[in-house]
């Protein structure tokens, strides 16, 4: 079986845990997820099965949307509630909605982030979380990410006894964005410690929460030999690319990785999806040195 499974990942499991269960249920080693979720984050986790693993990179490249909660007043080692409290800035009064919204708007666009120490980013061949667990410090690389939306979803709740304030938010962002760090940086702009206190991914790879299927349902369908009914076509991950239908003659050339004349394909100056027999067979792009030709980017010849 080949296709994409829009899985609902529960909290308490790693993305690799989900892969392992699906390898067993689908009886294949060819399983890969698009966009890792931390164990304490739930939500949309697209899983590629069989030959669809060829499009994992394209699932990861797409934007994602999260809904979560920020708590102002303290910070932790992990930037979420899993870590130990390392800083407290008790609030004597809550911030106004205008103050919070104004600072959230400053994150829209391209921003620079420094990944948290408890993350899987590699520095000198080791994961940052390995350094953190060993009590070691290391300079972390900066990264550029893009936010297209960052907004508050409810009225902030101020707790005078705890000295904290919390509110829910939604953010739409590019791959590689650390939402934990976003929550911490928002607190920093407000002048207080902050932590991400909850997070759910509600959209990824073109799938929403409404599209997802939980592991219990997958196991039930596996026992009934009905797994094929829940797989989405591989083409779902490539829907953003303009499609061009190939002739039989062109398809024969594409199978050998041949360049194709632009005039035969399209007037577009971007990556295009080549379709034959109602299936995407390859991605082609303009040749950087010979603009009158299109060259292969990715082949999907096994998608028969």
XYZ file of C-alpha atoms in Angstrom:
304
model
C 0.000 0.000 0.000
C 1.173 3.485 -0.858
C -0.165 6.845 0.245
C -0.324 9.462 2.984
C -2.012 8.906 6.330
C -3.112 12.109 8.122
C -2.493 10.781 11.627
C -3.642 12.370 14.878
C -0.622 12.171 17.186
C -1.581 12.101 20.868
C 0.436 13.707 23.613
C 2.895 11.408 25.341
C 4.166 9.760 22.154
C 7.084 10.718 19.958
C 6.689 11.002 16.206
C 9.050 8.025 15.869
C 6.800 6.000 18.201
C 3.988 6.607 15.710
C 6.200 5.516 12.810
C 7.046 2.281 14.633
C 3.412 1.400 15.266
C 2.471 2.092 11.664
C 5.327 -0.054 10.326
C 3.816 -2.934 12.245
C 0.231 -2.216 11.202
C 1.062 -1.672 7.521
C 3.676 -4.454 7.432
C 6.278 -2.241 5.777
C 9.502 -0.516 6.739
C 8.801 2.324 4.312
C 7.179 4.745 6.733
C 8.162 8.368 7.354
C 6.522 11.349 9.015
C 6.351 14.876 7.701
C 7.333 17.369 10.403
C 8.268 16.081 13.864
C 6.053 16.876 16.846
C 7.440 16.999 20.397
C 6.060 14.333 22.769
C 3.948 16.868 24.678
C 2.388 18.269 21.483
C -0.637 16.676 19.825
C -2.263 17.182 16.459
C -1.756 16.666 12.746
C 1.157 14.383 11.789
C 1.111 13.340 8.112
C 2.708 9.909 7.662
C 3.972 8.671 4.291
C 3.575 4.961 3.558
C 5.365 2.947 0.858
C 6.453 4.861 -2.249
C 4.827 7.990 -0.804
C 7.938 8.362 1.394
C 9.400 10.081 -1.663
C 7.286 13.155 -0.889
C 8.160 13.486 2.818
C 10.368 16.508 2.088
C 7.479 18.249 0.343
C 5.162 17.679 3.303
C 7.796 19.137 5.621
C 8.373 22.161 3.373
C 4.785 23.371 3.619
C 3.574 25.842 6.226
C 1.972 24.726 9.464
C -0.626 26.134 11.852
C -0.650 25.668 15.619
C -2.978 26.599 18.445
C -1.597 26.778 21.941
C -1.280 28.678 25.180
C 1.302 31.100 26.572
C 1.738 31.572 30.298
C 3.472 34.750 31.459
C 5.262 34.909 34.809
C 7.796 32.092 34.781
C 10.207 30.244 32.462
C 11.514 26.667 32.298
C 14.586 24.863 31.008
C 12.645 23.366 28.101
C 10.478 26.432 27.318
C 7.385 24.317 28.009
C 5.840 22.714 31.094
C 8.074 19.620 30.884
C 11.100 21.474 32.223
C 12.214 22.810 35.580
C 11.372 26.397 36.492
C 14.486 28.546 36.091
C 13.045 32.058 36.305
C 10.068 33.752 37.935
C 8.740 37.249 37.264
C 5.450 37.331 39.223
C 2.901 39.671 37.707
C 1.127 42.143 40.006
C -1.317 43.027 37.222
C -2.204 41.544 33.857
C -1.195 43.006 30.513
C -3.953 44.578 28.454
C -5.120 42.923 25.251
C -3.769 45.928 23.339
C -0.299 45.435 24.857
C -0.254 41.727 24.047
C -1.636 42.124 20.529
C 0.811 44.892 19.666
C 3.791 42.732 20.606
C 2.413 39.678 18.789
C 2.174 41.691 15.588
C 5.907 42.453 15.705
C 6.607 38.784 14.954
C 4.761 38.760 11.619
C 7.183 38.290 8.730
C 10.694 36.844 8.742
C 12.292 36.647 12.180
C 15.440 35.191 13.715
C 15.171 32.412 16.280
C 17.718 30.633 18.472
C 16.597 27.003 18.962
C 16.029 25.900 22.583
C 18.720 23.794 24.253
C 16.196 20.975 24.593
C 15.785 20.437 20.838
C 17.028 18.045 18.166
C 19.168 20.609 16.333
C 22.688 19.281 15.805
C 25.812 21.251 16.801
C 29.201 19.620 16.155
C 27.508 16.285 15.498
C 25.501 16.176 18.742
C 21.862 17.027 19.434
C 21.330 20.106 21.572
C 19.294 18.080 24.055
C 22.330 15.839 24.616
C 24.366 18.884 25.642
C 21.502 20.100 27.850
C 21.108 16.758 29.627
C 24.843 16.664 30.272
C 24.729 20.145 31.773
C 26.906 21.539 28.987
C 26.415 24.826 27.182
C 27.117 25.401 23.516
C 26.584 28.239 21.081
C 23.351 27.659 19.230
C 22.953 28.525 15.528
C 20.430 31.180 14.572
C 17.762 30.400 12.005
C 15.403 32.465 9.880
C 11.716 31.520 9.979
C 8.575 33.184 8.676
C 5.271 33.839 10.438
C 2.252 34.713 8.305
C -0.116 35.049 11.263
C 0.176 35.247 15.052
C -2.950 36.149 16.973
C -4.609 35.840 20.362
C -7.676 33.582 20.565
C -9.241 34.502 23.916
C -9.272 37.045 26.726
C -6.119 36.783 28.844
C -6.652 35.219 32.284
C -4.784 36.881 35.168
C -4.115 34.875 38.336
C -3.218 37.274 41.140
C -2.317 34.467 43.557
C 0.091 32.720 41.175
C 1.286 35.976 39.614
C 0.688 34.640 36.111
C -1.364 35.474 33.038
C -2.263 33.059 30.265
C -3.989 33.233 26.912
C -4.492 31.039 23.866
C -3.007 31.833 20.479
C -2.843 30.676 16.868
C 0.244 30.902 14.691
C 0.833 30.046 11.029
C 4.509 29.608 10.275
C 7.170 28.103 8.043
C 8.979 24.843 8.698
C 11.657 24.985 11.381
C 9.753 27.394 13.628
C 10.053 26.657 17.338
C 6.731 27.727 18.838
C 8.138 27.197 22.346
C 10.770 29.809 21.593
C 8.129 32.087 20.100
C 6.259 32.051 23.422
C 9.463 32.831 25.335
C 10.400 35.647 22.968
C 6.928 37.147 23.264
C 7.318 37.219 27.045
C 10.717 38.835 26.635
C 9.183 41.623 24.543
C 6.615 42.161 27.299
C 9.425 42.249 29.846
C 8.561 39.048 31.731
C 9.452 35.366 31.777
C 7.160 33.148 29.712
C 6.526 29.538 28.774
C 4.491 27.630 26.215
C 1.921 25.840 28.382
C 0.032 23.904 25.656
C 0.310 23.256 21.923
C -1.655 21.483 19.190
C -0.795 21.384 15.506
C -4.050 22.012 13.657
C -2.762 22.065 10.058
C 0.200 20.484 8.273
C 0.905 19.266 4.763
C -2.531 20.390 3.579
C -4.311 18.339 6.270
C -6.348 19.687 9.191
C -7.428 18.138 12.497
C -10.743 17.204 10.871
C -8.831 15.011 8.384
C -6.882 13.047 10.973
C -7.290 9.443 12.097
C -6.116 8.178 15.499
C -3.974 5.097 16.078
C -6.816 3.082 17.613
C -8.843 3.509 14.428
C -5.844 2.581 12.293
C -5.353 -0.594 14.357
C -9.042 -1.506 13.973
C -8.921 -1.019 10.192
C -5.715 -3.061 10.023
C -7.476 -5.984 11.692
C -10.288 -5.625 9.143
C -7.852 -5.381 6.195
C -9.210 -1.930 5.304
C -6.101 0.239 5.651
C -6.152 1.245 1.993
C -9.395 3.159 2.601
C -7.696 5.773 4.806
C -4.641 6.550 2.658
C -4.575 9.765 0.662
C -2.848 9.871 -2.754
C 0.805 10.846 -2.847
C -0.219 13.737 -5.084
C -1.806 15.424 -2.055
C 1.660 16.543 -0.937
C 2.339 18.073 -4.364
C -0.911 19.974 -4.857
C 0.825 23.376 -4.708
C 2.657 22.753 -7.998
C 1.093 23.616 -11.368
C 0.387 20.430 -13.331
C 1.245 19.728 -16.943
C -0.148 16.668 -18.741
C 2.451 14.684 -20.687
C 2.045 13.052 -24.062
C 3.130 9.426 -24.479
C 6.236 10.626 -26.316
C 7.158 13.057 -23.533
C 6.517 10.406 -20.888
C 8.983 8.077 -22.619
C 11.639 10.795 -22.357
C 10.833 11.636 -18.729
C 11.330 8.015 -17.708
C 14.964 8.434 -18.758
C 15.361 11.764 -16.952
C 15.587 13.759 -20.177
C 15.437 17.548 -20.336
C 12.298 18.852 -22.042
C 11.828 22.019 -24.112
C 10.010 24.733 -22.190
C 7.901 25.484 -25.260
C 6.402 21.969 -25.078
C 5.426 22.275 -21.422
C 4.535 25.667 -20.035
C 5.184 29.399 -19.993
C 5.653 29.297 -16.208
C 9.044 30.045 -14.717
C 8.720 27.756 -11.691
C 8.666 24.124 -10.599
C 5.892 22.136 -12.301
C 4.414 18.677 -11.767
C 4.385 16.397 -14.797
C 1.313 14.160 -15.004
C 0.809 10.981 -16.987
C -2.048 8.525 -16.674
C -3.600 10.768 -13.982
C -0.567 10.495 -11.686
C 2.300 12.866 -10.957
C 5.438 11.257 -12.341
C 8.042 13.985 -11.790
C 8.768 17.550 -10.756
C 10.647 19.665 -13.311
C 12.098 23.179 -13.119
C 13.733 25.638 -15.519
C 17.368 24.804 -16.202
C 19.564 27.503 -14.559
C 21.927 27.753 -17.559
C 19.570 26.889 -20.429
C 16.254 28.627 -19.676
C 14.625 27.169 -22.777
C 14.839 23.729 -21.141
C 13.222 22.144 -18.079
C 15.192 19.640 -15.978
C 14.176 16.988 -13.419
C 13.932 17.900 -9.738
C 12.337 14.732 -8.365
C 11.153 11.515 -10.019
C 8.190 9.433 -8.890
C 8.388 6.673 -11.480
C 7.463 3.969 -8.963
C 4.086 5.582 -8.401
C 2.259 3.150 -10.675
